[in-house]
């Protein structure tokens, strides 16, 4: 399935059920891979602010996006929250920052 098809499918799923956290997450990941960072961050904000997710991966991804966009304070806050939710992320984050690669 192409990224555009996945976006269309997840958008339909969200329209049918605005509380569908999995659809928001999947769409945010695809948007991020497509370098549609602003749109991806909107979905991540919805997950965190409206749906009150406690998914460390969501905070980590939003932190990465915020860092790419120059929001160092927001990125740090999100990474701290991600580590609070899942301390095992530290090993992954350490490697990510050493290699310069991100989840997007």
Short mmCIF file of C-alpha atoms in Angstrom, two decimals:
data_model
loop_
_atom_site.label_atom_id
_atom_site.label_comp_id
_atom_site.label_asym_id
_atom_site.label_seq_id
_atom_site.Cartn_x
_atom_site.Cartn_y
_atom_site.Cartn_z
CA UNK A 1 0.00 0.00 0.00
CA UNK A 2 1.35 3.43 -0.91
CA UNK A 3 1.81 6.17 1.68
CA UNK A 4 -1.01 8.14 0.07
CA UNK A 5 -3.35 5.16 0.38
CA UNK A 6 -2.41 4.73 4.03
CA UNK A 7 -3.06 8.43 4.68
CA UNK A 8 -6.45 8.17 2.96
CA UNK A 9 -7.33 5.03 4.92
CA UNK A 10 -6.30 6.47 8.28
CA UNK A 11 -8.08 9.75 7.53
CA UNK A 12 -11.28 7.79 6.88
CA UNK A 13 -10.78 5.84 10.09
CA UNK A 14 -10.34 9.09 12.04
CA UNK A 15 -13.46 10.59 10.43
CA UNK A 16 -15.43 7.50 11.47
CA UNK A 17 -13.95 7.48 14.98
CA UNK A 18 -12.18 10.66 16.12
CA UNK A 19 -10.82 8.77 19.15
CA UNK A 20 -8.93 6.23 17.03
CA UNK A 21 -5.44 6.69 18.47
CA UNK A 22 -3.92 3.98 16.26
CA UNK A 23 -5.06 5.78 13.10
CA UNK A 24 -3.59 9.09 14.28
CA UNK A 25 -0.32 7.37 15.16
CA UNK A 26 -0.06 5.54 11.86
CA UNK A 27 -0.88 8.68 9.88
CA UNK A 28 1.66 10.72 11.87
CA UNK A 29 4.38 8.16 11.16
CA UNK A 30 3.62 8.17 7.43
CA UNK A 31 3.46 11.96 7.30
CA UNK A 32 6.79 12.12 9.10
CA UNK A 33 8.37 9.72 6.60
CA UNK A 34 7.00 11.93 3.81
CA UNK A 35 8.64 14.95 5.52
CA UNK A 36 5.24 16.52 6.18
CA UNK A 37 6.42 17.49 9.64
CA UNK A 38 3.84 20.14 10.46
CA UNK A 39 0.94 17.80 9.67
CA UNK A 40 2.60 14.94 11.54
CA UNK A 41 3.03 17.14 14.60
CA UNK A 42 -0.66 18.09 14.49
CA UNK A 43 -1.60 14.40 14.72
CA UNK A 44 0.87 13.87 17.55
CA UNK A 45 -0.56 16.90 19.38
CA UNK A 46 -4.03 15.42 19.03
CA UNK A 47 -2.81 12.14 20.49
CA UNK A 48 -1.17 13.85 23.44
CA UNK A 49 -3.49 16.78 24.13
CA UNK A 50 -6.92 15.50 23.13
CA UNK A 51 -6.65 11.73 23.46
CA UNK A 52 -4.28 11.84 26.46
CA UNK A 53 -1.98 9.09 25.22
CA UNK A 54 0.71 7.71 27.47
CA UNK A 55 2.69 6.19 24.58
CA UNK A 56 6.40 6.90 24.93
CA UNK A 57 6.92 6.52 21.18
CA UNK A 58 4.50 9.40 20.52
CA UNK A 59 6.42 11.73 22.85
CA UNK A 60 9.73 10.61 21.36
CA UNK A 61 8.53 11.26 17.83
CA UNK A 62 7.10 14.67 18.70
CA UNK A 63 10.35 15.51 20.48
CA UNK A 64 12.31 14.60 17.36
CA UNK A 65 10.04 16.76 15.21
CA UNK A 66 10.33 19.65 17.62
CA UNK A 67 14.12 19.40 17.59
CA UNK A 68 14.13 19.42 13.78
CA UNK A 69 11.98 22.55 13.85
CA UNK A 70 14.26 24.32 16.36
CA UNK A 71 12.07 23.97 19.46
CA UNK A 72 14.75 22.68 21.81
CA UNK A 73 12.75 23.28 24.99
CA UNK A 74 9.70 21.45 23.63
CA UNK A 75 11.91 18.64 22.35
CA UNK A 76 13.57 18.24 25.74
CA UNK A 77 10.21 18.18 27.53
CA UNK A 78 8.91 15.50 25.17
CA UNK A 79 12.03 13.36 25.46
CA UNK A 80 11.88 13.56 29.25
CA UNK A 81 8.24 12.46 29.18
CA UNK A 82 9.11 9.60 26.80
CA UNK A 83 11.84 8.44 29.18
CA UNK A 84 9.51 8.73 32.17
CA UNK A 85 7.06 6.45 30.38
CA UNK A 86 9.71 4.03 29.12
CA UNK A 87 13.22 4.27 30.68
CA UNK A 88 14.50 1.65 28.22
CA UNK A 89 14.33 4.26 25.46
CA UNK A 90 17.55 5.76 26.76
CA UNK A 91 19.64 3.16 24.91
CA UNK A 92 17.78 3.84 21.67
CA UNK A 93 17.95 7.61 22.04
CA UNK A 94 21.66 7.47 22.77
CA UNK A 95 22.28 5.61 19.52
CA UNK A 96 19.94 7.91 17.62
CA UNK A 97 21.77 11.02 18.70
CA UNK A 98 25.22 9.54 18.08
CA UNK A 99 24.29 8.48 14.56
CA UNK A 100 22.38 11.68 13.78
CA UNK A 101 19.42 9.64 12.55
CA UNK A 102 15.87 10.14 13.74
CA UNK A 103 12.62 8.19 13.63
CA UNK A 104 11.40 10.26 10.69
#
